[in-house]
GROMACS .gro file of C-alpha atoms in nm:
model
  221
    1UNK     CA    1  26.935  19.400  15.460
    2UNK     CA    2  27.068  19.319  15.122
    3UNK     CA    3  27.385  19.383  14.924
    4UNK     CA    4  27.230  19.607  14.698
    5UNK     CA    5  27.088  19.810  14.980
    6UNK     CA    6  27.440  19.814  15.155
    7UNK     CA    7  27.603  19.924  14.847
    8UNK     CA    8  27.350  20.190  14.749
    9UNK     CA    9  27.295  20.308  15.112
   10UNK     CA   10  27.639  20.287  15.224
   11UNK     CA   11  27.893  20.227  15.024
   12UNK     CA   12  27.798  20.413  14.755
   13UNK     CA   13  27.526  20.630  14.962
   14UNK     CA   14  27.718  20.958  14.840
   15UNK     CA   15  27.617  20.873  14.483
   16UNK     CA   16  27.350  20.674  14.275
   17UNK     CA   17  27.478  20.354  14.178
   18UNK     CA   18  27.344  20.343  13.846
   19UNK     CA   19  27.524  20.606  13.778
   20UNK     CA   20  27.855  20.490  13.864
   21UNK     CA   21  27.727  20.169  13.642
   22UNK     CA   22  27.676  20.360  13.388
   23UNK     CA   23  28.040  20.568  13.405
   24UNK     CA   24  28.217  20.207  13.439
   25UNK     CA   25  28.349  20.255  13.761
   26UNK     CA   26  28.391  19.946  14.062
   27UNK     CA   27  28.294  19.711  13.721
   28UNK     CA   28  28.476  19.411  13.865
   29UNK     CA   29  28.385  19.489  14.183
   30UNK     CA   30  27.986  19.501  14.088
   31UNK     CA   31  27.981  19.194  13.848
   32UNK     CA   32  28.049  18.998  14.154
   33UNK     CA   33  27.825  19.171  14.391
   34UNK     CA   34  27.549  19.067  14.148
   35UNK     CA   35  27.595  18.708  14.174
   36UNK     CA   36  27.512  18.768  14.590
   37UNK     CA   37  27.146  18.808  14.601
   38UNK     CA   38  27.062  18.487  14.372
   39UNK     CA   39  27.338  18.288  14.602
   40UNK     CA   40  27.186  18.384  14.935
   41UNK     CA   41  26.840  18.303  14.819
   42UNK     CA   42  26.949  17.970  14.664
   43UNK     CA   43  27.117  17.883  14.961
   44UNK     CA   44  26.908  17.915  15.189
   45UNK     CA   45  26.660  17.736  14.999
   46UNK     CA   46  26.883  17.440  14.998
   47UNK     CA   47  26.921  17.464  15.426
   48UNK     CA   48  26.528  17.488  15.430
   49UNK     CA   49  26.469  17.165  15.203
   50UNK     CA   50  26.721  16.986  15.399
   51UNK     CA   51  26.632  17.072  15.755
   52UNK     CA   52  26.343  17.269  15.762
   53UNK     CA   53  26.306  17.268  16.138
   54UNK     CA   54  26.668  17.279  16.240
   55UNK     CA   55  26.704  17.591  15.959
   56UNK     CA   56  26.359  17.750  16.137
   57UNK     CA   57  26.525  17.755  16.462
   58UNK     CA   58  26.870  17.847  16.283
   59UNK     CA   59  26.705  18.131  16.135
   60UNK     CA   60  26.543  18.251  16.476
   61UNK     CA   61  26.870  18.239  16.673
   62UNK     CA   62  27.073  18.451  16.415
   63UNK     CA   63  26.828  18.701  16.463
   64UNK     CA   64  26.828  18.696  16.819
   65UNK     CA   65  27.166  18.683  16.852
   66UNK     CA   66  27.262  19.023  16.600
   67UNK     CA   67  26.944  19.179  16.838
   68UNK     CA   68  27.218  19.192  17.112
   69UNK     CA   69  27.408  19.452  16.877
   70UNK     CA   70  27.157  19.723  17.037
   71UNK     CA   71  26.771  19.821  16.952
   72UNK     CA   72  26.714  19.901  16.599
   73UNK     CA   73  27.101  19.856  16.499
   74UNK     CA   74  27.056  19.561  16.295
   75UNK     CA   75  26.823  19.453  16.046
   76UNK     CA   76  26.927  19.119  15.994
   77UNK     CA   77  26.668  18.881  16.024
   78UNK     CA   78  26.767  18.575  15.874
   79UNK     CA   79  27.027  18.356  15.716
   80UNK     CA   80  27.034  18.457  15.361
   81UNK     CA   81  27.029  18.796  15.463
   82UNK     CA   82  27.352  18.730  15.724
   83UNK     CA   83  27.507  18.521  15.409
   84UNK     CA   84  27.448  18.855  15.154
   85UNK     CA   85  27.568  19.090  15.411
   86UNK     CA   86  27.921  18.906  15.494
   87UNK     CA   87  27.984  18.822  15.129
   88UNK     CA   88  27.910  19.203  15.023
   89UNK     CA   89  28.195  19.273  15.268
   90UNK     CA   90  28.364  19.006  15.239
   91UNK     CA   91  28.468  19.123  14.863
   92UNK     CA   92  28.501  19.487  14.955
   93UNK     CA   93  28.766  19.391  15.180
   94UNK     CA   94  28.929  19.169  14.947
   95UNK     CA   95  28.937  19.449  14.722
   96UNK     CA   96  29.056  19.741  14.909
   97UNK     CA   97  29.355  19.819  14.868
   98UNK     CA   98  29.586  19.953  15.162
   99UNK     CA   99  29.961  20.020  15.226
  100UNK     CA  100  30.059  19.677  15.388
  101UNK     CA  101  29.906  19.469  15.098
  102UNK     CA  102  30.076  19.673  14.793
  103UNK     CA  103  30.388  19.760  14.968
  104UNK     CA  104  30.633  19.496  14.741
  105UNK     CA  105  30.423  19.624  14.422
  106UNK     CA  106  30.698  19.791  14.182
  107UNK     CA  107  30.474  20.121  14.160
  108UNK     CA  108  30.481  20.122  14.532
  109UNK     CA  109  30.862  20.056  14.574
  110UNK     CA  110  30.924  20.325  14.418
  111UNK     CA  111  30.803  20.571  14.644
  112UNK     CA  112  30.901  20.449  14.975
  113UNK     CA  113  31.252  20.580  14.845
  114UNK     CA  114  31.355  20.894  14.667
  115UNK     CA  115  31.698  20.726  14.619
  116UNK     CA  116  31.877  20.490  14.399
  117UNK     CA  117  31.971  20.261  14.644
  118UNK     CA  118  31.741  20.184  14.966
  119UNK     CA  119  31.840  20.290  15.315
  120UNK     CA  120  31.787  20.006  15.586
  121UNK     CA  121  31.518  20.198  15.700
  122UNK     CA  122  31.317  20.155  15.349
  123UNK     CA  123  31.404  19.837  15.252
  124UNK     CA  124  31.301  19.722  15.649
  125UNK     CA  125  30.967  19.902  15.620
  126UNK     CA  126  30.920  19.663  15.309
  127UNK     CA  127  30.951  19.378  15.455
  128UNK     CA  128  30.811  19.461  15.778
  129UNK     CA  129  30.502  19.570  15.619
  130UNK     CA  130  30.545  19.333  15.337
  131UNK     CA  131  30.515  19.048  15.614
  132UNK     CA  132  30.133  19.072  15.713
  133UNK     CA  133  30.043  18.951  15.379
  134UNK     CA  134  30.214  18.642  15.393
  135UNK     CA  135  30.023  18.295  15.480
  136UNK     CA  136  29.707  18.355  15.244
  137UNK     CA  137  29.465  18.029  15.295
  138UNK     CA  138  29.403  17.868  14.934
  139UNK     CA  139  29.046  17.809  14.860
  140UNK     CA  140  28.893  18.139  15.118
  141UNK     CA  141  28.674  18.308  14.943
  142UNK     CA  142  28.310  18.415  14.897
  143UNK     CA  143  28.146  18.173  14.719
  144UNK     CA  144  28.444  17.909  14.753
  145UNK     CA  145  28.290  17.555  14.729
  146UNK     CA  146  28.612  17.396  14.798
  147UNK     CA  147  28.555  17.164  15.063
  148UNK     CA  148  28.832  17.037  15.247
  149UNK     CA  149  28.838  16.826  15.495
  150UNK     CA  150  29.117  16.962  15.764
  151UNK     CA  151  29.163  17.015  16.145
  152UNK     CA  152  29.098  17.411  16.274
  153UNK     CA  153  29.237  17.419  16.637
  154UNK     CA  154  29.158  17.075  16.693
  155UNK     CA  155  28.801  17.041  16.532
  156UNK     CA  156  28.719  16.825  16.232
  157UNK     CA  157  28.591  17.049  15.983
  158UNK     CA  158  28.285  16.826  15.869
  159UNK     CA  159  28.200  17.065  15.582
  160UNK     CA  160  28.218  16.746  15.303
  161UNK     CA  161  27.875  16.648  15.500
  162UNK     CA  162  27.695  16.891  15.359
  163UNK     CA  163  27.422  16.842  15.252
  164UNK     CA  164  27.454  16.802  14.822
  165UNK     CA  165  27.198  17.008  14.709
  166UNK     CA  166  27.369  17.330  14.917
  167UNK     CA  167  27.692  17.194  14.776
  168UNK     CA  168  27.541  17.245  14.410
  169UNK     CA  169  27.513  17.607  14.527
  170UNK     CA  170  27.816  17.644  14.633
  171UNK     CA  171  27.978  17.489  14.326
  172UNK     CA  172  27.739  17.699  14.076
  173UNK     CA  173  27.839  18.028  14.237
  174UNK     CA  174  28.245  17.957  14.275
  175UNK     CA  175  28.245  17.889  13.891
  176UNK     CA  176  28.084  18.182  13.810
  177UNK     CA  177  28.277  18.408  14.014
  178UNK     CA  178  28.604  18.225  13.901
  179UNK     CA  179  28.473  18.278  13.521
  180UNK     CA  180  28.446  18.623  13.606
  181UNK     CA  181  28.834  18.637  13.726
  182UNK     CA  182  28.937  18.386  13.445
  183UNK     CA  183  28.786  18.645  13.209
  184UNK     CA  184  28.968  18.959  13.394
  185UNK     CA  185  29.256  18.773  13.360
  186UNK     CA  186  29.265  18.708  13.036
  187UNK     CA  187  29.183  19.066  12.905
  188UNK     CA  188  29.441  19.217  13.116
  189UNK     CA  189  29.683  18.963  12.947
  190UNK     CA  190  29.646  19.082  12.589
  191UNK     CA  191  29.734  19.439  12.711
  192UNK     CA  192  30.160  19.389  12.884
  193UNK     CA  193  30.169  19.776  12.911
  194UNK     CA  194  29.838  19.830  13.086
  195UNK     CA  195  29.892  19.507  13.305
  196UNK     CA  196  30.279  19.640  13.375
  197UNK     CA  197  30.087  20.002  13.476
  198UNK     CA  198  29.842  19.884  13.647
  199UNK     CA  199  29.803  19.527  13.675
  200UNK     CA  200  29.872  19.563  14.091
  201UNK     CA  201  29.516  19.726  14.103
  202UNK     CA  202  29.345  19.513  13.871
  203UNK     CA  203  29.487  19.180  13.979
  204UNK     CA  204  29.231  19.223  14.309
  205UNK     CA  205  28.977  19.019  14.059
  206UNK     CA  206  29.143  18.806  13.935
  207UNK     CA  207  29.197  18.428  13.976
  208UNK     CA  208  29.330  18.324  14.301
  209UNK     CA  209  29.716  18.268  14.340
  210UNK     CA  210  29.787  18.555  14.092
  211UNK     CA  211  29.959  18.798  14.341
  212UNK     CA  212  29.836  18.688  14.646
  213UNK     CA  213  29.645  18.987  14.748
  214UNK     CA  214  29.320  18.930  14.552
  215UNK     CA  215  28.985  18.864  14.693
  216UNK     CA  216  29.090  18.551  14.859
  217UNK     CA  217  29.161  18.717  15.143
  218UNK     CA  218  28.823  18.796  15.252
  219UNK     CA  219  28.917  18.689  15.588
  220UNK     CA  220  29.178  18.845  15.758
  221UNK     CA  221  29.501  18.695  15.884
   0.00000   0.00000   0.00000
């Protein structure tokens, strides 16, 4: 029902989490995952001073709705939990790494050819492949609090009415999780070899823009 309970039941259900704490591994990855919890809960704190009725009801009809998944399939039960669960995965996407998203990487390049000069064949697979990561959406992320107004397929997004005290929430959690990148960034900066090496993995956490495949695409497109 929670992050932690997804990551230590699933994703990392083959070994104890403190223990891969403790050996530094998924660090990135688990600074952000602890900023979840305390952003679900404050959240939907904000929904239930606002419209305690209308977030009642809101609360009732997620449930029933993930019920339809099947008895005993999900565990869901309210919004904060929903909100923990998609922003848990929401980062784990934006932070796995597959072919078509480090295909133009230098490290990668390298490999699709055993050659000094690329066939059409390789340099086509490139920038075949190399094309589904194209059109990244600024400001997508979990815990964005960017709130533009704009038109999705013909709807007014009305998210600037929200209501201010769940926009403080919002706004508290996006500068924390950008601090976190900011500081990434930073560190990774005072190191050119290690960046050069292995920047293409570690640039998944940092600020947005930086390669355009970092956890901004959380959604995918």
């Amino acid at each position: 029902k929670t992050a932690n309970e997804f990551i230590d039941n699933f994703l990392l259900g083959a070994c104890r989490t403190g223990s891969v704490r403790k050996a530094g591994l998924l660090p990135q990855f688990l600074k952000h995952a602890d900023l979840i919890g305390p952003f679900s809960n404050e959240l939907g704190a904000a929904f239930a001073k606002y419209q305690p009725d209308l977030y009642t009801k809101a609360n009732q009809k997620v449930c029933d709705f993930l019920s339809d998944c099947g008895r005993d399939i999900s565990q869901i039960d309210d919004i904060p939990t929903w909100i923990q669960l998609m922003s848990v995965t929401g980062i784990m996407h934006g932070s796995t790494l597959s072919f078509s998203r480090v295909i133009l990487t230098e490290e990668m390049l390298k490999r699709v050819t055993t050659s000094d000069v690329y066939s059409s064949l390789e340099s086509g697979l490139a920038s075949t492949v190399g094309g589904t990561t194209v059109g990244m959406i600024e400001d997508r992320h979990v815990f964005s609090a960017a709130m533009q107004q704009e038109t999705i397929r013909g709807t007014l997004n009305k998210v600037k009415l929200m209501d201010p005290i769940a926009k403080q929430v919002l706004i508290k959690y996006d500068a924390l999780s950008s601090k976190l990148k900011t500081d990434l960034y930073n560190s990774l900066c005072k190191d050119p070899k290690k960046f050069r090496e292995q920047g293409w993995v570690l640039t998944d956490h940092c600020p947005d823009g930086v390669d355009g495949k970092q956890l901004t695409i959380t959604t995918y497109i």
